[in-house]
Amino acid sequence: MSGARNLTAALRRTRVPRPRIVLRPNLPQSPCATVVRSFSASSTRPADKQIKYTSDAYPHVKRDPNFGELTADDVSFFKELLGSQSAVVDGVTADATDDLEPFNSDWMRKYRGHTRLVLKPQNTEEVSKVLKYCNGRKLAVVPQGGNTGLVGGSVPVFDEIVINTSRMNKIHSFDEASGVLVADAGVILEVADQYLAERNHLFPLDLGAKGSCHIGGNVSTNAGGLRLLRYGSLHGSVLGLEAVLPDGTIVDSLSTLRKNNTGYDLKQLFIGSEGTIGLVTAISIQCPPRPKAVNVAYFGVESYEQLQRAFLEAKGQLSEILSAFELMDGRSQSLVRESTGNKHPLEGEYPFYCLVETSGSNAEHDMEKLESFLEHVMSEGIVADGVLAQDETQFQSLWRWREGITESLSHLGGTYKYDVSIPLPELYQLVEDCKQRLTEKGFVGDDDSFPVRAVVGYGHMGDSNLHLNVSVRQYNKDVEKAIEPWVYEWIQKRQGSISAEHGLGIAKREYIGYSQNETMVNLMKQLKTLYDPNGIMNPYKYI
Amino acid sequence: MSGARNLTAALRRTRVPRPRIVLRPNLPQSPCATVVRSFSASSTRPADKQIKYTSDAYPHVKRDPNFGELTADDVSFFKELLGSQSAVVDGVTADATDDLEPFNSDWMRKYRGHTRLVLKPQNTEEVSKVLKYCNGRKLAVVPQGGNTGLVGGSVPVFDEIVINTSRMNKIHSFDEASGVLVADAGVILEVADQYLAERNHLFPLDLGAKGSCHIGGNVSTNAGGLRLLRYGSLHGSVLGLEAVLPDGTIVDSLSTLRKNNTGYDLKQLFIGSEGTIGLVTAISIQCPPRPKAVNVAYFGVESYEQLQRAFLEAKGQLSEILSAFELMDGRSQSLVRESTGNKHPLEGEYPFYCLVETSGSNAEHDMEKLESFLEHVMSEGIVADGVLAQDETQFQSLWRWREGITESLSHLGGTYKYDVSIPLPELYQLVEDCKQRLTEKGFVGDDDSFPVRAVVGYGHMGDSNLHLNVSVRQYNKDVEKAIEPWVYEWIQKRQGSISAEHGLGIAKREYIGYSQNETMVNLMKQLKTLYDPNGIMNPYKYI
């Protein structure tokens, strides 16, 4: 390949150490489809510890006395309505504690509710009847998809009824000409993507939980994920949706049209509202053609300034084929190495690493662009070392250094997680400042007498989205108080967002004021009251 | 170029006539920036005819008696508030008919109001004070940007006060790392794009009126335009906005963050609501890097079926670099030829033509992809003939065959315009059916005794967006009655949209029920009442 020769020649002219780049001429057609990045609840759930009830962790949150109490009559109504035995998990008239547990608690084992009833409607009409009944009886509910959230948004706090969408899992249609998929809310993201892969298309969203999360939950939480940089936000790609309001009204806005300027775009209100004004039952979404070639490179970088330069170069040179630019700091990668025992792809150690992915329609063109980018960033000394995946196995293995961080951290004890947006120049400064603050307070150290093991940063640099994680040996109120609200004030000063993509849930509801002004919060409350005057939809959370 | 040789060789093997493709090795860096596609009001405005008042054309629309009447005191208040002489066009205490005329009527000369007062606030605080005062006095208002709309949305019907944004025209900031532009609502689209061109970025919206329209108006009407196919909808690219509610509340949601999941995404309600719930004063928008290479090809196609195949091939093969796929039927192109006297780019006549544009970061790669696409569609007989722009002049000239249609039609008399979304397989059928219907009724003919000169179809095929235009020698109520509501019923049966990108305005407000069900319309009315209880914002329009 001529590109390879050019690259080698260019490297000879430079002073930087020659990176161990292995060029990969081609990749199987749709590698993304076979990459398994899903996590299961069990893999991160130590069996030796009970999960604390959210009501105990948040003692100032009280059950709303206006809400009704579940009775045997209510359960009879739901059983008759939903018909099937498996559609109702009944802890009201029977003992079903074990069966209820997976619906009461989250995969991080951080939040745990007291629900005694789980309903699994099979279609929109059933959801409508359930909600209408609940609204009439003022029974609070929690919509629940794959229950993979990170802010406690999809589990109850007290005895809210869980409405789980897992039985609403049909793909309705896909039109190849327009690329529009119509599917039930309960379809698992990976299932939708596999279905599309067989039709040479791609679901325009990808995230670690894809093997478990539901597309309805993705839309309800406005999930961002790994490739927002390329495929944009769900506010742009979701063309229509169907949802049920608390009073049972079915909002049928399941348009498959790319353009439809006939009135207020009400569907947008359901995207990211975390089930607080209605329950999303189906979506239609614009799906792009599946890329024929996908490449991934992994770099070591000497400073955050160089990392920013690398990103600007990637944006400029890889342009339309750039599909991910992920940042991982040195500590996050050493934690993955310690936890997995895997050999790190680079020989030296660097304060920063980044993963650059391209997705395009022509493998040769993409490789040429990538080579030219590599040649540039290496000859200019912007990156210090790097590898390029040579085959599907290496592709997956490189991605695991990014995607394995969450799981590696979970093996080490507790983690205080902050998912934030900060303007790029100061993005990583938050990690430095947090580390310094906790160190000065004497919390950070290598031996077990220190509560904090590590302060790490990683995330979607292409979207200015940082995940600040404070890994602790055990949850510690003093550490928590040293971080919060300091971290939110820090973000507020930079006009950042205290929740970039994870949402508010119960974890951040009290902190919304750091990212939204009073007028905005008041307007939000006004909307909540308009659609859910009894406040039954996912209470104690969001705004 | 090896590509050229391959192409020639491929063509020798095929039975289709050899297309006159001229390969263009390269294009200047940012051709879009120099393409002038704007139209001026004067060029389409025959001087010989007065515009009919909208109140006469819609006699059943009555002035709302709850609205206040403008007094000299009101004018004094506004003059004092806005200070500058030029900020108030006062037809209340003085005769200003001529000065008011451009604000009272639209560029199509279809709609004309009776305003006696135009206000041009210079900043958000002034807009807030103006609206608060108007709301208190129940004085109705019409927000107005560049006044380039097609549905009468930006001119008054009766004596509504025009709030024109032309003096709010500052660009606040642009950040090269994130590509985020923050600018006032009154910045002209082309000015914003030129500013970005100097910084190697692109405004993610392009449309014929770019030389006049305001970006605030674009956002308020959710403009679609020529490259939505590539850069997506404004619901995805607008990151934040600032707007003023009728009661003077400033909605400051001018975030520049790509990801911000902290509450309901209220800004979405202002995108496409045509100034009926608030006045957009500033926006922040995600802008992509400017493509380094842009190519355009123009084809003759024998049937609509082949055109659909061509689109699918373009989508599959050009993939990430496809930036426009425009449809023009034979009649639309003969009208442009007759009107401009220009030589048509192809020798033969075809029932369909299409324009395919690519935008990418590498001229050589793009050309290779385009050549491979051309080779395929020609050797398979999918297209019958074609040309490829060889230089900037040809690039502009080919685009003019698409963009000149509106103006050519306007020289011929009146035009009944329908901007609709229809699923791709039936997209063009509407033109055929409409032509047949009007022909059967004896309306269509070549000599001047027939009211209808031509029924033409063109549009953004890549977005399933058709512009059906019925060109008439003079406006004719019988012709209108033969088209409406038949055309809306036709679209409703196919779950299409009666307004793809032009909006509702006054032109389509009564027909919203053809594209939105009763529940949706009721929910929209509920929102309108919530934000604008006195109904002063752009009354008599929208929902």
XYZ file of C-alpha atoms in Angstrom, chain A residues 304 327 420-431 459-461 463-466 490:
22
model
C -4.058 17.542 27.832
C -10.477 10.308 26.298
C -20.639 16.370 33.104
C -20.292 18.696 30.131
C -17.546 21.302 30.325
C -16.127 23.498 27.548
C -13.189 21.609 26.037
C -10.251 23.757 27.229
C -11.147 23.109 30.902
C -12.618 19.640 30.522
C -9.857 17.743 32.299
C -9.071 20.501 34.790
C -11.998 19.245 36.868
C -10.229 15.931 37.452
C -15.358 10.229 28.485
C -16.590 11.426 25.149
C -14.105 14.186 24.409
C -18.843 15.905 22.799
C -17.046 17.771 25.641
C -18.487 15.132 27.961
C -16.349 14.036 30.913
C -17.067 24.237 39.725
